[in-house]
PDB file of C-alpha atoms in Angstrom:
ATOM      1  CA  MET A  20      -9.965 -10.639  -3.586  1.00 49.00           C
ATOM      2  CA  THR A  21      -7.363 -13.772  -3.909  1.00 51.00           C
ATOM      3  CA  THR A  22      -8.439 -15.512  -6.793  1.00 73.00           C
ATOM      4  CA  GLU A  23      -6.720 -15.292  -9.233  1.00 88.00           C
ATOM      5  CA  LEU A  24      -7.782 -13.089 -12.495  1.00 94.00           C
ATOM      6  CA  THR A  25      -7.669 -15.033 -15.901  1.00 97.00           C
ATOM      7  CA  VAL A  26      -6.242 -12.726 -18.512  1.00 98.00           C
ATOM      8  CA  LEU A  27      -6.459 -13.206 -22.239  1.00 98.00           C
ATOM      9  CA  VAL A  28      -4.547 -11.885 -24.744  1.00 98.00           C
ATOM     10  CA  VAL A  29      -5.816 -10.594 -28.621  1.00 98.00           C
ATOM     11  CA  ASP A  30      -3.369 -10.172 -30.720  1.00 97.00           C
ATOM     12  CA  ASP A  31      -2.729 -11.242 -34.643  1.00 95.00           C
ATOM     13  CA  ASP A  32       0.503 -10.567 -34.423  1.00 94.00           C
ATOM     14  CA  PHE A  33       1.961 -14.328 -32.671  1.00 93.00           C
ATOM     15  CA  TYR A  34       5.378 -12.234 -31.186  1.00 94.00           C
ATOM     16  CA  VAL A  35       3.132  -9.483 -29.886  1.00 94.00           C
ATOM     17  CA  ALA A  36       1.090 -11.406 -28.536  1.00 95.00           C
ATOM     18  CA  ASP A  37       3.519 -14.054 -27.164  1.00 95.00           C
ATOM     19  CA  LEU A  38       5.589 -11.156 -25.492  1.00 94.00           C
ATOM     20  CA  HIS A  39       1.958  -9.477 -23.682  1.00 95.00           C
ATOM     21  CA  ARG A  40       1.641 -13.494 -22.509  1.00 96.00           C
ATOM     22  CA  ARG A  41       4.619 -13.809 -20.998  1.00 94.00           C
ATOM     23  CA  GLN A  42       4.307 -10.350 -19.749  1.00 94.00           C
ATOM     24  CA  VAL A  43       0.748 -11.684 -17.867  1.00 95.00           C
ATOM     25  CA  GLU A  44       2.297 -14.933 -16.532  1.00 93.00           C
ATOM     26  CA  GLN A  45       5.262 -13.170 -14.783  1.00 91.00           C
ATOM     27  CA  LEU A  46       2.712 -11.987 -12.522  1.00 91.00           C
ATOM     28  CA  PRO A  47       1.742 -13.510  -9.525  1.00 88.00           C
ATOM     29  CA  GLY A  48      -2.290 -14.158  -9.236  1.00 90.00           C
ATOM     30  CA  LEU A  49      -2.467 -13.810 -12.378  1.00 94.00           C
ATOM     31  CA  ARG A  50      -3.103 -16.243 -15.572  1.00 95.00           C
ATOM     32  CA  ALA A  51      -2.904 -16.250 -18.597  1.00 97.00           C
ATOM     33  CA  LEU A  52      -4.467 -18.070 -21.256  1.00 97.00           C
ATOM     34  CA  PRO A  53      -3.176 -19.401 -25.007  1.00 97.00           C
ATOM     35  CA  ALA A  54      -3.252 -15.797 -26.913  1.00 97.00           C
ATOM     36  CA  VAL A  55      -6.018 -15.430 -29.795  1.00 97.00           C
ATOM     37  CA  GLY A  56      -5.675 -13.791 -32.834  1.00 97.00           C
ATOM     38  CA  THR A  57      -9.288 -13.303 -34.133  1.00 97.00           C
ATOM     39  CA  VAL A  58     -12.956 -12.377 -33.033  1.00 97.00           C
ATOM     40  CA  ALA A  59     -14.115 -15.793 -33.640  1.00 97.00           C
ATOM     41  CA  GLU A  60     -11.310 -17.135 -31.505  1.00 98.00           C
ATOM     42  CA  VAL A  61     -12.316 -14.499 -28.743  1.00 97.00           C
ATOM     43  CA  ARG A  62     -16.494 -15.799 -28.820  1.00 97.00           C
ATOM     44  CA  ARG A  63     -14.847 -19.413 -28.244  1.00 97.00           C
ATOM     45  CA  VAL A  64     -12.778 -18.511 -25.555  1.00 97.00           C
ATOM     46  CA  LEU A  65     -15.376 -16.674 -23.615  1.00 97.00           C
ATOM     47  CA  ALA A  66     -18.265 -19.181 -24.055  1.00 96.00           C
ATOM     48  CA  GLU A  67     -16.201 -21.739 -22.880  1.00 96.00           C
ATOM     49  CA  ARG A  68     -14.733 -20.347 -19.882  1.00 95.00           C
ATOM     50  CA  PRO A  69     -14.885 -16.871 -17.450  1.00 95.00           C
ATOM     51  CA  VAL A  70     -12.170 -14.067 -18.828  1.00 97.00           C
ATOM     52  CA  ASP A  71     -11.617 -11.068 -15.943  1.00 96.00           C
ATOM     53  CA  LEU A  72      -9.732  -9.350 -18.268  1.00 98.00           C
ATOM     54  CA  LEU A  73      -8.747  -9.065 -22.353  1.00 98.00           C
ATOM     55  CA  LEU A  74      -5.791  -7.649 -23.671  1.00 98.00           C
ATOM     56  CA  LEU A  75      -7.514  -5.715 -27.355  1.00 97.00           C
ATOM     57  CA  ASP A  76      -6.077  -5.010 -30.298  1.00 97.00           C
ATOM     58  CA  VAL A  77      -8.508  -2.832 -32.827  1.00 96.00           C
ATOM     59  CA  HIS A  78      -7.272  -4.126 -35.957  1.00 95.00           C
ATOM     60  CA  LEU A  79      -7.837  -8.340 -36.372  1.00 97.00           C
ATOM     61  CA  PRO A  80      -8.106 -10.492 -39.361  1.00 96.00           C
ATOM     62  CA  ASP A  81     -12.452 -11.093 -38.999  1.00 96.00           C
ATOM     63  CA  GLY A  82     -13.453  -7.904 -37.477  1.00 95.00           C
ATOM     64  CA  SER A  83     -12.744  -4.792 -35.065  1.00 96.00           C
ATOM     65  CA  GLY A  84     -11.805  -4.970 -31.148  1.00 96.00           C
ATOM     66  CA  LEU A  85     -14.408  -1.606 -30.807  1.00 96.00           C
ATOM     67  CA  ASP A  86     -16.600  -3.787 -32.393  1.00 96.00           C
ATOM     68  CA  LEU A  87     -15.809  -6.345 -29.984  1.00 96.00           C
ATOM     69  CA  LEU A  88     -16.082  -4.089 -27.242  1.00 94.00           C
ATOM     70  CA  ARG A  89     -19.925  -3.687 -27.471  1.00 92.00           C
ATOM     71  CA  GLU A  90     -21.126  -7.965 -27.486  1.00 93.00           C
ATOM     72  CA  VAL A  91     -18.092  -8.964 -24.237  1.00 95.00           C
ATOM     73  CA  ASP A  92     -19.683  -8.429 -20.522  1.00 94.00           C
ATOM     74  CA  VAL A  93     -15.265  -8.334 -19.557  1.00 96.00           C
ATOM     75  CA  ASP A  94     -12.902  -6.300 -18.668  1.00 97.00           C
ATOM     76  CA  ALA A  95     -10.258  -4.622 -21.248  1.00 98.00           C
ATOM     77  CA  PHE A  96      -7.764  -2.938 -21.910  1.00 97.00           C
ATOM     78  CA  VAL A  97      -7.127  -2.180 -25.959  1.00 97.00           C
ATOM     79  CA  LEU A  98      -3.551  -2.345 -27.105  1.00 97.00           C
ATOM     80  CA  SER A  99      -3.042  -1.051 -30.724  1.00 95.00           C
ATOM     81  CA  ALA A 100      -0.632   0.923 -32.937  1.00 93.00           C
ATOM     82  CA  ALA A 101      -4.074   2.993 -33.573  1.00 94.00           C
ATOM     83  CA  SER A 102      -3.575   6.272 -31.928  1.00 93.00           C
ATOM     84  CA  ASP A 103      -6.224   9.035 -33.804  1.00 95.00           C
ATOM     85  CA  ALA A 104      -7.679  10.831 -31.033  1.00 96.00           C
ATOM     86  CA  ALA A 105     -11.581   8.843 -32.537  1.00 96.00           C
ATOM     87  CA  THR A 106     -10.456   5.627 -31.961  1.00 96.00           C
ATOM     88  CA  VAL A 107      -8.574   6.179 -28.478  1.00 96.00           C
ATOM     89  CA  ARG A 108     -12.456   8.328 -27.525  1.00 96.00           C
ATOM     90  CA  ARG A 109     -14.468   5.017 -29.364  1.00 96.00           C
ATOM     91  CA  ALA A 110     -12.540   2.136 -27.600  1.00 96.00           C
ATOM     92  CA  LEU A 111     -13.167   3.977 -24.008  1.00 95.00           C
ATOM     93  CA  ARG A 112     -16.693   4.820 -25.271  1.00 95.00           C
ATOM     94  CA  ARG A 113     -17.492   1.338 -25.549  1.00 95.00           C
ATOM     95  CA  GLY A 114     -15.870   0.332 -22.267  1.00 94.00           C
ATOM     96  CA  ALA A 115     -12.195  -0.567 -22.507  1.00 96.00           C
ATOM     97  CA  LEU A 116     -10.339   0.597 -19.052  1.00 96.00           C
ATOM     98  CA  GLY A 117      -7.268   1.584 -20.389  1.00 94.00           C
ATOM     99  CA  TYR A 118      -5.650   2.077 -23.831  1.00 96.00           C
ATOM    100  CA  LEU A 119      -1.748   1.705 -24.675  1.00 95.00           C
ATOM    101  CA  ILE A 120      -0.706   3.222 -27.822  1.00 94.00           C
ATOM    102  CA  LYS A 121       1.927   0.799 -29.474  1.00 92.00           C
ATOM    103  CA  PRO A 122       4.910   0.668 -28.881  1.00 90.00           C
ATOM    104  CA  PHE A 123       5.148   1.120 -25.452  1.00 86.00           C
ATOM    105  CA  ALA A 124       7.771   0.828 -23.234  1.00 85.00           C
ATOM    106  CA  SER A 125       8.180  -3.226 -21.644  1.00 76.00           C
ATOM    107  CA  GLY A 126       7.487  -2.056 -17.881  1.00 87.00           C
ATOM    108  CA  THR A 127       3.577  -0.409 -19.036  1.00 90.00           C
ATOM    109  CA  LEU A 128       1.831  -3.269 -19.120  1.00 93.00           C
ATOM    110  CA  VAL A 129       3.258  -5.129 -15.746  1.00 91.00           C
ATOM    111  CA  ASP A 130       2.323  -1.552 -13.983  1.00 91.00           C
ATOM    112  CA  ARG A 131      -0.743  -1.948 -15.807  1.00 93.00           C
ATOM    113  CA  LEU A 132      -2.007  -4.968 -15.237  1.00 94.00           C
ATOM    114  CA  ARG A 133      -0.849  -4.495 -11.503  1.00 90.00           C
ATOM    115  CA  ALA A 134      -2.774  -1.434 -11.159  1.00 92.00           C
ATOM    116  CA  TYR A 135      -6.042  -3.707 -12.793  1.00 94.00           C
ATOM    117  CA  GLN A 136      -5.098  -6.319 -10.093  1.00 90.00           C
ATOM    118  CA  ARG A 137      -5.373  -3.731  -7.430  1.00 88.00           C
ATOM    119  CA  TYR A 138      -8.589  -1.988  -8.389  1.00 90.00           C
ATOM    120  CA  ARG A 139     -10.119  -5.397  -8.522  1.00 90.00           C
ATOM    121  CA  ASN A 140      -8.991  -5.935  -4.289  1.00 85.00           C
ATOM    122  CA  VAL A 141     -10.522  -2.069  -3.368  1.00 84.00           C
ATOM    123  CA  LEU A 142     -13.815  -3.261  -5.299  1.00 85.00           C
ATOM    124  CA  ASP A 143     -14.036  -7.637  -5.160  1.00 75.00           C
ATOM    125  CA  GLU A 144     -13.543  -7.015  -1.356  1.00 61.00           C
ATOM    126  CA  ARG A 145     -16.745  -5.305  -1.006  1.00 57.00           C
ATOM    127  CA  THR A 146     -20.539  -6.539  -1.637  1.00 64.00           C
ATOM    128  CA  THR A 147     -20.986  -2.873  -1.296  1.00 77.00           C
ATOM    129  CA  VAL A 148     -19.187   0.397  -2.982  1.00 80.00           C
ATOM    130  CA  ASP A 149     -19.380   3.842  -1.305  1.00 81.00           C
ATOM    131  CA  GLN A 150     -18.252   6.712  -2.876  1.00 85.00           C
ATOM    132  CA  GLU A 151     -14.889   7.140  -1.556  1.00 81.00           C
ATOM    133  CA  ALA A 152     -13.759   3.542  -2.989  1.00 80.00           C
ATOM    134  CA  LEU A 153     -14.876   4.158  -5.828  1.00 85.00           C
ATOM    135  CA  GLU A 154     -12.720   7.315  -6.484  1.00 85.00           C
ATOM    136  CA  ARG A 155     -10.369   5.013  -4.678  1.00 82.00           C
ATOM    137  CA  ALA A 156     -10.562   2.388  -7.434  1.00 85.00           C
ATOM    138  CA  LEU A 157     -10.666   4.590 -10.372  1.00 88.00           C
ATOM    139  CA  ARG A 158      -7.205   6.558  -9.080  1.00 86.00           C
ATOM    140  CA  ILE A 159      -5.320   3.335  -8.837  1.00 86.00           C
ATOM    141  CA  LEU A 160      -6.433   1.859 -12.604  1.00 87.00           C
ATOM    142  CA  HIS A 161      -5.328   5.092 -14.372  1.00 83.00           C
ATOM    143  CA  SER A 162      -2.458   6.086 -12.205  1.00 76.00           C
ATOM    144  CA  GLY A 163      -1.033   2.718 -12.772  1.00 60.00           C
ATOM    145  CA  ASP A 164       0.839   0.772  -9.820  1.00 49.00           C
ATOM    146  CA  ALA A 165       4.250   2.059  -9.817  1.00 45.00           C
ATOM    147  CA  ALA A 166       3.528   5.664  -7.846  1.00 46.00           C
ATOM    148  CA  LYS A 167       0.682   4.669  -5.309  1.00 48.00           C
ATOM    149  CA  ALA A 168       3.568   1.459  -4.376  1.00 49.00           C
ATOM    150  CA  ALA A 169       6.838   3.703  -3.913  1.00 46.00           C
ATOM    151  CA  SER A 170       4.509   6.269  -2.781  1.00 50.00           C
ATOM    152  CA  PRO A 171       7.321   8.711  -0.827  1.00 49.00           C
ATOM    153  CA  SER A 172       4.588   9.992   0.805  1.00 53.00           C
ATOM    154  CA  ARG A 173       4.144   6.577   2.643  1.00 62.00           C
ATOM    155  CA  SER A 174       4.987   6.785   6.302  1.00 74.00           C
ATOM    156  CA  ALA A 175       7.997   4.732   7.368  1.00 80.00           C
ATOM    157  CA  THR A 176       5.685   2.313   9.271  1.00 82.00           C
ATOM    158  CA  GLU A 177       3.280   2.098   6.847  1.00 82.00           C
ATOM    159  CA  GLN A 178       6.231   0.743   4.427  1.00 81.00           C
ATOM    160  CA  ALA A 179       7.507  -1.349   7.358  1.00 86.00           C
ATOM    161  CA  VAL A 180       4.213  -2.648   8.031  1.00 87.00           C
ATOM    162  CA  LEU A 181       4.165  -3.261   3.836  1.00 84.00           C
ATOM    163  CA  GLU A 182       7.426  -4.727   3.611  1.00 87.00           C
ATOM    164  CA  GLN A 183       6.433  -8.031   6.549  1.00 88.00           C
ATOM    165  CA  PHE A 184       4.638  -9.522   3.239  1.00 83.00           C
ATOM    166  CA  GLY A 185       7.571  -9.333   1.519  1.00 75.00           C
ATOM    167  CA  ALA A 186       7.605  -7.544  -2.229  1.00 49.00           C
ATOM    168  CA  ASP A 187       6.145 -10.996  -4.096  1.00 44.00           C
ATOM    169  CA  GLY A 188       3.378 -11.921  -1.210  1.00 42.00           C
ATOM    170  CA  GLY A 189       6.347 -14.306   0.227  1.00 42.00           C
ATOM    171  CA  ALA A 190       5.586 -18.731   1.302  1.00 42.00           C
ATOM    172  CA  GLY A 191       4.355 -20.495   3.660  1.00 43.00           C
ATOM    173  CA  ASP A 192       2.218 -19.337   6.437  1.00 45.00           C
ATOM    174  CA  ALA A 193       3.403 -17.367   9.835  1.00 46.00           C
ATOM    175  CA  GLY A 194       3.817 -20.583  11.450  1.00 45.00           C
ATOM    176  CA  GLY A 195       7.395 -21.308   9.478  1.00 44.00           C
ATOM    177  CA  GLY A 196       5.157 -25.123   8.144  1.00 44.00           C
ATOM    178  CA  GLY A 197       6.835 -24.497   5.283  1.00 46.00           C
ATOM    179  CA  ASP A 198       3.844 -24.561   3.243  1.00 47.00           C
ATOM    180  CA  VAL A 199       3.657 -22.942  -0.662  1.00 50.00           C
ATOM    181  CA  GLY A 200       1.370 -19.764  -1.237  1.00 58.00           C
ATOM    182  CA  PRO A 201       1.181 -16.500   0.079  1.00 67.00           C
ATOM    183  CA  LEU A 202       2.588 -15.254   3.253  1.00 82.00           C
ATOM    184  CA  GLU A 203      -0.817 -14.753   5.941  1.00 87.00           C
ATOM    185  CA  LEU A 204      -0.244 -12.197   9.118  1.00 89.00           C
ATOM    186  CA  SER A 205      -2.683 -11.137  11.452  1.00 88.00           C
ATOM    187  CA  ALA A 206      -2.812  -7.336  12.988  1.00 89.00           C
ATOM    188  CA  ALA A 207      -1.145  -9.573  16.031  1.00 90.00           C
ATOM    189  CA  ASP A 208       1.560 -11.268  14.028  1.00 90.00           C
ATOM    190  CA  VAL A 209       2.490  -7.639  12.382  1.00 90.00           C
ATOM    191  CA  ALA A 210       2.669  -5.937  15.279  1.00 88.00           C
ATOM    192  CA  ALA A 211       5.314  -8.564  16.812  1.00 89.00           C
ATOM    193  CA  ARG A 212       7.149  -7.933  13.844  1.00 88.00           C
ATOM    194  CA  VAL A 213       7.810  -4.379  13.156  1.00 87.00           C
ATOM    195  CA  GLY A 214       7.537  -3.192  17.543  1.00 85.00           C
ATOM    196  CA  VAL A 215       4.043  -1.113  17.309  1.00 84.00           C
ATOM    197  CA  SER A 216       1.253  -1.891  19.082  1.00 86.00           C
ATOM    198  CA  ARG A 217      -1.847  -4.049  17.257  1.00 85.00           C
ATOM    199  CA  ALA A 218      -4.228  -1.312  17.109  1.00 86.00           C
ATOM    200  CA  THR A 219      -1.123   0.174  15.419  1.00 87.00           C
ATOM    201  CA  ALA A 220      -1.030  -2.330  13.248  1.00 87.00           C
ATOM    202  CA  GLN A 221      -4.461  -2.958  12.685  1.00 86.00           C
ATOM    203  CA  ARG A 222      -5.113   1.141  11.673  1.00 84.00           C
ATOM    204  CA  TYR A 223      -2.295   0.412   9.104  1.00 85.00           C
ATOM    205  CA  LEU A 224      -3.313  -2.733   7.349  1.00 87.00           C
ATOM    206  CA  ALA A 225      -6.403  -1.685   6.822  1.00 82.00           C
ATOM    207  CA  ALA A 226      -5.663   1.389   4.648  1.00 81.00           C
ATOM    208  CA  LEU A 227      -3.132  -0.658   3.032  1.00 84.00           C
ATOM    209  CA  ALA A 228      -6.228  -3.355   2.041  1.00 81.00           C
ATOM    210  CA  ALA A 229      -8.714  -0.368   1.211  1.00 75.00           C
ATOM    211  CA  ASP A 230      -5.735   0.929  -1.292  1.00 75.00           C
ATOM    212  CA  GLY A 231      -5.427  -2.748  -2.591  1.00 75.00           C
ATOM    213  CA  LEU A 232      -2.162  -3.240  -1.611  1.00 81.00           C
ATOM    214  CA  VAL A 233      -3.589  -6.082   0.609  1.00 84.00           C
ATOM    215  CA  THR A 234      -6.354  -8.723   0.797  1.00 80.00           C
ATOM    216  CA  MET A 235      -8.389  -9.448   4.301  1.00 79.00           C
ATOM    217  CA  LYS A 236      -9.958 -12.485   4.778  1.00 78.00           C
ATOM    218  CA  LEU A 237     -12.045 -14.085   7.662  1.00 77.00           C
ATOM    219  CA  SER A 238      -9.810 -17.110   9.402  1.00 75.00           C
ATOM    220  CA  TYR A 239     -12.342 -19.237  11.235  1.00 70.00           C
ATOM    221  CA  GLY A 240     -11.084 -21.786  14.253  1.00 63.00           C
ATOM    222  CA  THR A 241     -12.657 -23.576  16.358  1.00 58.00           C
ATOM    223  CA  THR A 242     -13.984 -21.408  19.444  1.00 59.00           C
ATOM    224  CA  GLY A 243     -14.123 -17.200  19.563  1.00 63.00           C
ATOM    225  CA  ARG A 244     -14.601 -14.509  16.942  1.00 70.00           C
ATOM    226  CA  PRO A 245     -13.222 -15.282  13.549  1.00 76.00           C
ATOM    227  CA  GLU A 246      -9.440 -13.522  13.076  1.00 80.00           C
ATOM    228  CA  HIS A 247      -8.624 -11.155  10.162  1.00 84.00           C
ATOM    229  CA  ARG A 248      -5.627 -12.616   8.182  1.00 86.00           C
ATOM    230  CA  TYR A 249      -3.774 -10.328   5.674  1.00 86.00           C
ATOM    231  CA  SER A 250      -1.899 -11.414   3.183  1.00 85.00           C
ATOM    232  CA  ARG A 251      -0.305  -9.302  -0.362  1.00 80.00           C
ATOM    233  CA  PRO A 252      -2.406 -10.013  -3.630  1.00 71.00           C
TER     234      PRO A 252
END
């Protein structure tokens, strides 16, 4: 998946809402809409444009974020100071993908947002989803991003393949033309950079794509078969 994901922060505390909006904006591949602070404003925004993810507080001036969850068809993380088990269970029962209890460490939301991007990568790259892919997507979503990205179990070769795309997706294309955008590489490009066979590079790229750490698209040339091109989300 290469489409930018749109995030709407919903919190009636202006300072907190702006903080969370800025955390969204710092992540490549995510775009934050202007934050809103009421249920009515959420309904207005959703009526005007598609939104991929809500960062939703529970207590809003004109209603409950948990009641809103029941009526909207949008992914949501609940971010709230409400820490009683009944509220948490109600949020999850009504469809929240996750629940962060305020105050939380500054990096916690960023990790969850990165995990959400990878979760969407795993699911959105497929027209159909098998059970293995579904279980992988759920593990990514609930374990957060940092544990997987820095996993000590990642082999040196797999880590080397991933590093070819850079920490932030790089810029330009493999030919060095200077175009701004995610670095796109083929299996042959990666093989030459890492010093492994094309088949080995392809195997590791497929595994990284399955984990949502890289995305794959088909590039159609003027002749021959389409080529798989990989990039960081």
